[in-house]
Amino acid sequence: MLHILCRAARLGAEVEQEVVTQRDVARLAGVSVRTVSNVVNDFAYVADDTRARVQRALDELGYRPNLLARGLSSGRSGLIALILPLNVPYFHELSKYVVDEAERRGYTVLIDRTDGEVARERALVGRTDRSALFDGIIFNPIGLSEAELPPQSADTPVVLLGEKPVGASFDHVQVDDVAAAKAVTEHLIGLGRDRISAIGQPVRARSQTARHRTDGYRQALAAAGRDFDPDLVATVRSFQRADGAEAMTRLLESGKPPDAVFCYNDLMALGALRTLLSKGYRVPDDVALAGFDDIEDGRYSTPTLTTVAPDKHQIATLAIDLLTRRLDGDSSPPQTCSASWKVVPRESTTARSSGQHESAVQNG
Amino acid sequence: MLHILCRAARLGAEVEQEVVTQRDVARLAGVSVRTVSNVVNDFAYVADDTRARVQRALDELGYRPNLLARGLSSGRSGLIALILPLNVPYFHELSKYVVDEAERRGYTVLIDRTDGEVARERALVGRTDRSALFDGIIFNPIGLSEAELPPQSADTPVVLLGEKPVGASFDHVQVDDVAAAKAVTEHLIGLGRDRISAIGQPVRARSQTARHRTDGYRQALAAAGRDFDPDLVATVRSFQRADGAEAMTRLLESGKPPDAVFCYNDLMALGALRTLLSKGYRVPDDVALAGFDDIEDGRYSTPTLTTVAPDKHQIATLAIDLLTRRLDGDSSPPQTCSASWKVVPRESTTARSSGQHESAVQNG
DNA sequence: CTGAAAGCGCTTACAG
DNA sequence: CTGAAAGCGCTTACAG
């Protein structure tokens, strides 16, 4: 296939680029590699003229450190692995903050996609052969529960993100899913809706997250003196748009359609929204809709999407804080940090009509 | 802040996990490290009983290879860097294919976000200190033009993705932006629309991509005997939803609003859609809308979004093909491969009314 | 089929 | 402030 699709070009002489080592630089500058290393790593106690001479040689030869060699001998690579399901926008938004925050502290973040597949999560976390490669790991499990994770190894600290921790063997940054789910359900109840559905309970329940959000949903109902109706809870296989769309279809066809729906993430809410609008329902007039995550998509949908907004910046900062402490040698007991969140009401629950809207783009 | 938000747990005895080396394994199995290495790397010509004995020692000690050491001595890390603007969904969708395809060939892809910032792109590509870390690089520049890239170095092959190459010094996988933009504009013309706008010309024109799409747009107009009206072209700062939303607002306020709009990517089209719907315009009745990229969002918006769908799977396969050839020692001239694409008409240009729709989710 | 040994490019006590 | 040297954990010609 390649030969049909590809077009070759004439090539100039291939420059066989030699690798420049500290030894080469040392030779040119007339010093030892020790001194070159000192200059490269910006150590104090290098005579000014020596430094200048070495720097000149460094520039002249175009020296570039070999990260592998440095890592092998120093025991630190400066690399952090961020293991996430990139197929959910929330995580890509979160990753931006993690990357930026890590960079500020001199670390480089490399992203590993799990896409929420349990097998991939297991494989990635199980790959302890990487422990030499990465100084630390930030991991947001989706399919894997904390209990299934290999025990924390002393050499590569792991910070867990996401659901409330079960044990206490990892550093952890959590969002209080129960409280947040309860708050957004209360918002729906406050609208005066009667039949409030929940979309997101997984078919095979592994995820604590979904369980917690269901708990919050039920607590809000109970607090309002409402009965819990299992028929109003729709299960899903994953947290994608298609799952939300299908679940919504099932609810609508159930005979007694809901007048409000809490989806366990924005992606599913967007799928549910598609189903509702395409079947002629008005949102929020006929059905009010709320999600979770506060992804950008929900600020541009029509209607815009009411959601729970976890403080992504704070989550990232806390995660990097926790990790860098370990990297700096802190061996105190594992900590659990809570990031804040808030309910952001938008058109999908508050607008009067689903047609004309006041504000083009409202950002909670 | 941390002390307020965090809760510490009691910790069990910290297991000081010793690193197990091949030497340890060799000692236990009564062989040399050479033989251990042979077994670990699954070389032929190891006596069955020796292999079994070594394997037992390997298991017993829980040996894990040190990737850094392996990389340093072998010169290959098995790692590929994928440098992309993750803040555009198209690229995260593309990255999935690249990761999967690379994995099939035994490589691990680590993702680096550029988010389209020229400075980040420059920094990442300029970081030749990484050449030891990565066997190869797949890079989709957004801000940087090919001419600004450092020359291809012999030790770390680079495959470029995206816009039509200017020079011919890199392996390249391109999509024919001119032809695709022309085709989608023709689709709009075929609808019988009079005033067809284009959104996406950058304020400071660096990107060839936008230039090519404008070329295609103009070619389609010319071929249909239409005049090119500069007032119908709206510029943007980046390719995000907000840019599309703002550009659309400007076009609507220009006095003579368009009745069709070609946005240079789906993200901007979604922003433009938001502006249109929130101002009471019907899509496609009043304004037909088309994007580029075929991201999932556009299959769930209401109306669903007409778009150009590049074959992402093919792009990924071609990129990995090209790269692995170089890694296998091929030093033939740089090649340019073209990936296919097609126009996918959806509701935003074809539906009769913007209210009720036929198909809930139609997938091109 | 396997061993002894050099070497990948760097960092880092140890001296001085 | 700087040098000579060991060592990080692995791979890989070179012998045998």
PDB file of N, CA and C in Angstrom, chain A residues 12 23 41 70 119 125 141 171 182 185 197 199 223 229 263 278 302 307 312 316 320 331 334 345 351 354:
ATOM      1  N   GLY A  12      19.410  14.766   0.049  1.00  0.00           N
ATOM      2  CA  GLY A  12      20.762  15.312   0.090  1.00  0.00           C
ATOM      3  C   GLY A  12      21.658  14.341   0.833  1.00  0.00           C
ATOM      4  N   ARG A  23      33.065  13.565  27.483  1.00  0.00           N
ATOM      5  CA  ARG A  23      34.481  13.294  27.312  1.00  0.00           C
ATOM      6  C   ARG A  23      35.063  14.155  26.186  1.00  0.00           C
ATOM      7  N   ASN A  41      25.504  20.663  34.886  1.00  0.00           N
ATOM      8  CA  ASN A  41      24.462  20.616  35.906  1.00  0.00           C
ATOM      9  C   ASN A  41      24.423  21.858  36.773  1.00  0.00           C
ATOM     10  N   ARG A  70      22.283   9.733  32.175  1.00  0.00           N
ATOM     11  CA  ARG A  70      22.109  10.538  33.381  1.00  0.00           C
ATOM     12  C   ARG A  70      21.186   9.831  34.366  1.00  0.00           C
ATOM     13  N   ALA A 119      -7.511  -3.934  31.274  1.00  0.00           N
ATOM     14  CA  ALA A 119      -6.306  -4.656  30.872  1.00  0.00           C
ATOM     15  C   ALA A 119      -5.126  -3.704  30.686  1.00  0.00           C
ATOM     16  N   VAL A 125       0.392  -0.271  35.000  1.00  0.00           N
ATOM     17  CA  VAL A 125       0.806  -0.167  36.388  1.00  0.00           C
ATOM     18  C   VAL A 125       1.693  -1.348  36.760  1.00  0.00           C
ATOM     19  N   PRO A 141      -7.069   5.560  38.028  1.00  0.00           N
ATOM     20  CA  PRO A 141      -7.669   4.299  37.603  1.00  0.00           C
ATOM     21  C   PRO A 141      -9.155   4.489  37.333  1.00  0.00           C
ATOM     22  N   ASP A 171      -0.687   7.755  48.352  1.00  0.00           N
ATOM     23  CA  ASP A 171      -1.045   9.165  48.366  1.00  0.00           C
ATOM     24  C   ASP A 171      -2.200   9.316  47.399  1.00  0.00           C
ATOM     25  N   LYS A 182     -24.710  14.414  45.444  1.00  0.00           N
ATOM     26  CA  LYS A 182     -25.864  14.793  46.252  1.00  0.00           C
ATOM     27  C   LYS A 182     -26.267  16.239  45.933  1.00  0.00           C
ATOM     28  N   THR A 185     -27.920  16.585  42.521  1.00  0.00           N
ATOM     29  CA  THR A 185     -29.267  15.997  42.556  1.00  0.00           C
ATOM     30  C   THR A 185     -30.221  16.933  43.295  1.00  0.00           C
ATOM     31  N   SER A 197     -33.892  10.839  37.059  1.00  0.00           N
ATOM     32  CA  SER A 197     -33.116   9.653  36.701  1.00  0.00           C
ATOM     33  C   SER A 197     -31.642   9.844  36.980  1.00  0.00           C
ATOM     34  N   ILE A 199     -27.988   8.338  35.245  1.00  0.00           N
ATOM     35  CA  ILE A 199     -27.366   7.531  34.193  1.00  0.00           C
ATOM     36  C   ILE A 199     -25.885   7.367  34.511  1.00  0.00           C
ATOM     37  N   ALA A 223     -33.063  12.608  51.481  1.00  0.00           N
ATOM     38  CA  ALA A 223     -33.137  13.834  52.279  1.00  0.00           C
ATOM     39  C   ALA A 223     -34.378  14.649  51.926  1.00  0.00           C
ATOM     40  N   ASP A 229     -36.338   4.907  43.146  1.00  0.00           N
ATOM     41  CA  ASP A 229     -36.970   4.043  42.154  1.00  0.00           C
ATOM     42  C   ASP A 229     -35.913   3.456  41.230  1.00  0.00           C
ATOM     43  N   CYS A 263     -26.487  12.735  34.863  1.00  0.00           N
ATOM     44  CA  CYS A 263     -25.541  11.817  34.225  1.00  0.00           C
ATOM     45  C   CYS A 263     -24.224  11.883  34.983  1.00  0.00           C
ATOM     46  N   SER A 278     -33.090  14.981  19.542  1.00  0.00           N
ATOM     47  CA  SER A 278     -33.433  14.340  18.277  1.00  0.00           C
ATOM     48  C   SER A 278     -34.809  13.689  18.324  1.00  0.00           C
ATOM     49  N   THR A 302     -25.958  23.325  23.068  1.00  0.00           N
ATOM     50  CA  THR A 302     -27.196  24.084  23.161  1.00  0.00           C
ATOM     51  C   THR A 302     -28.301  23.121  23.551  1.00  0.00           C
ATOM     52  N   THR A 307     -23.522  21.281  35.415  1.00  0.00           N
ATOM     53  CA  THR A 307     -22.553  20.242  35.753  1.00  0.00           C
ATOM     54  C   THR A 307     -21.944  20.435  37.129  1.00  0.00           C
ATOM     55  N   LYS A 312      -9.936  21.369  38.754  1.00  0.00           N
ATOM     56  CA  LYS A 312      -8.881  20.597  38.084  1.00  0.00           C
ATOM     57  C   LYS A 312      -7.483  21.133  38.385  1.00  0.00           C
ATOM     58  N   ALA A 316      -4.475  18.965  40.169  1.00  0.00           N
ATOM     59  CA  ALA A 316      -3.140  18.819  39.589  1.00  0.00           C
ATOM     60  C   ALA A 316      -2.066  19.288  40.568  1.00  0.00           C
ATOM     61  N   ILE A 320       0.883  16.926  42.226  1.00  0.00           N
ATOM     62  CA  ILE A 320       2.307  17.197  42.038  1.00  0.00           C
ATOM     63  C   ILE A 320       2.976  17.484  43.382  1.00  0.00           C
ATOM     64  N   SER A 331       9.031  10.361  53.794  1.00  0.00           N
ATOM     65  CA  SER A 331       8.508   8.999  53.922  1.00  0.00           C
ATOM     66  C   SER A 331       7.430   8.928  55.004  1.00  0.00           C
ATOM     67  N   PRO A 334       1.064   7.808  53.949  1.00  0.00           N
ATOM     68  CA  PRO A 334       0.296   8.268  52.786  1.00  0.00           C
ATOM     69  C   PRO A 334      -0.774   9.265  53.189  1.00  0.00           C
ATOM     70  N   PRO A 345     -24.759  25.744  37.568  1.00  0.00           N
ATOM     71  CA  PRO A 345     -26.034  25.684  36.849  1.00  0.00           C
ATOM     72  C   PRO A 345     -25.915  26.385  35.500  1.00  0.00           C
ATOM     73  N   ALA A 351     -32.656  27.275  31.940  1.00  0.00           N
ATOM     74  CA  ALA A 351     -33.223  28.121  30.889  1.00  0.00           C
ATOM     75  C   ALA A 351     -34.733  27.976  30.860  1.00  0.00           C
ATOM     76  N   SER A 354     -35.961  26.097  25.338  1.00  0.00           N
ATOM     77  CA  SER A 354     -34.776  25.479  24.773  1.00  0.00           C
ATOM     78  C   SER A 354     -34.412  26.111  23.439  1.00  0.00           C
TER      79      SER A 354
END
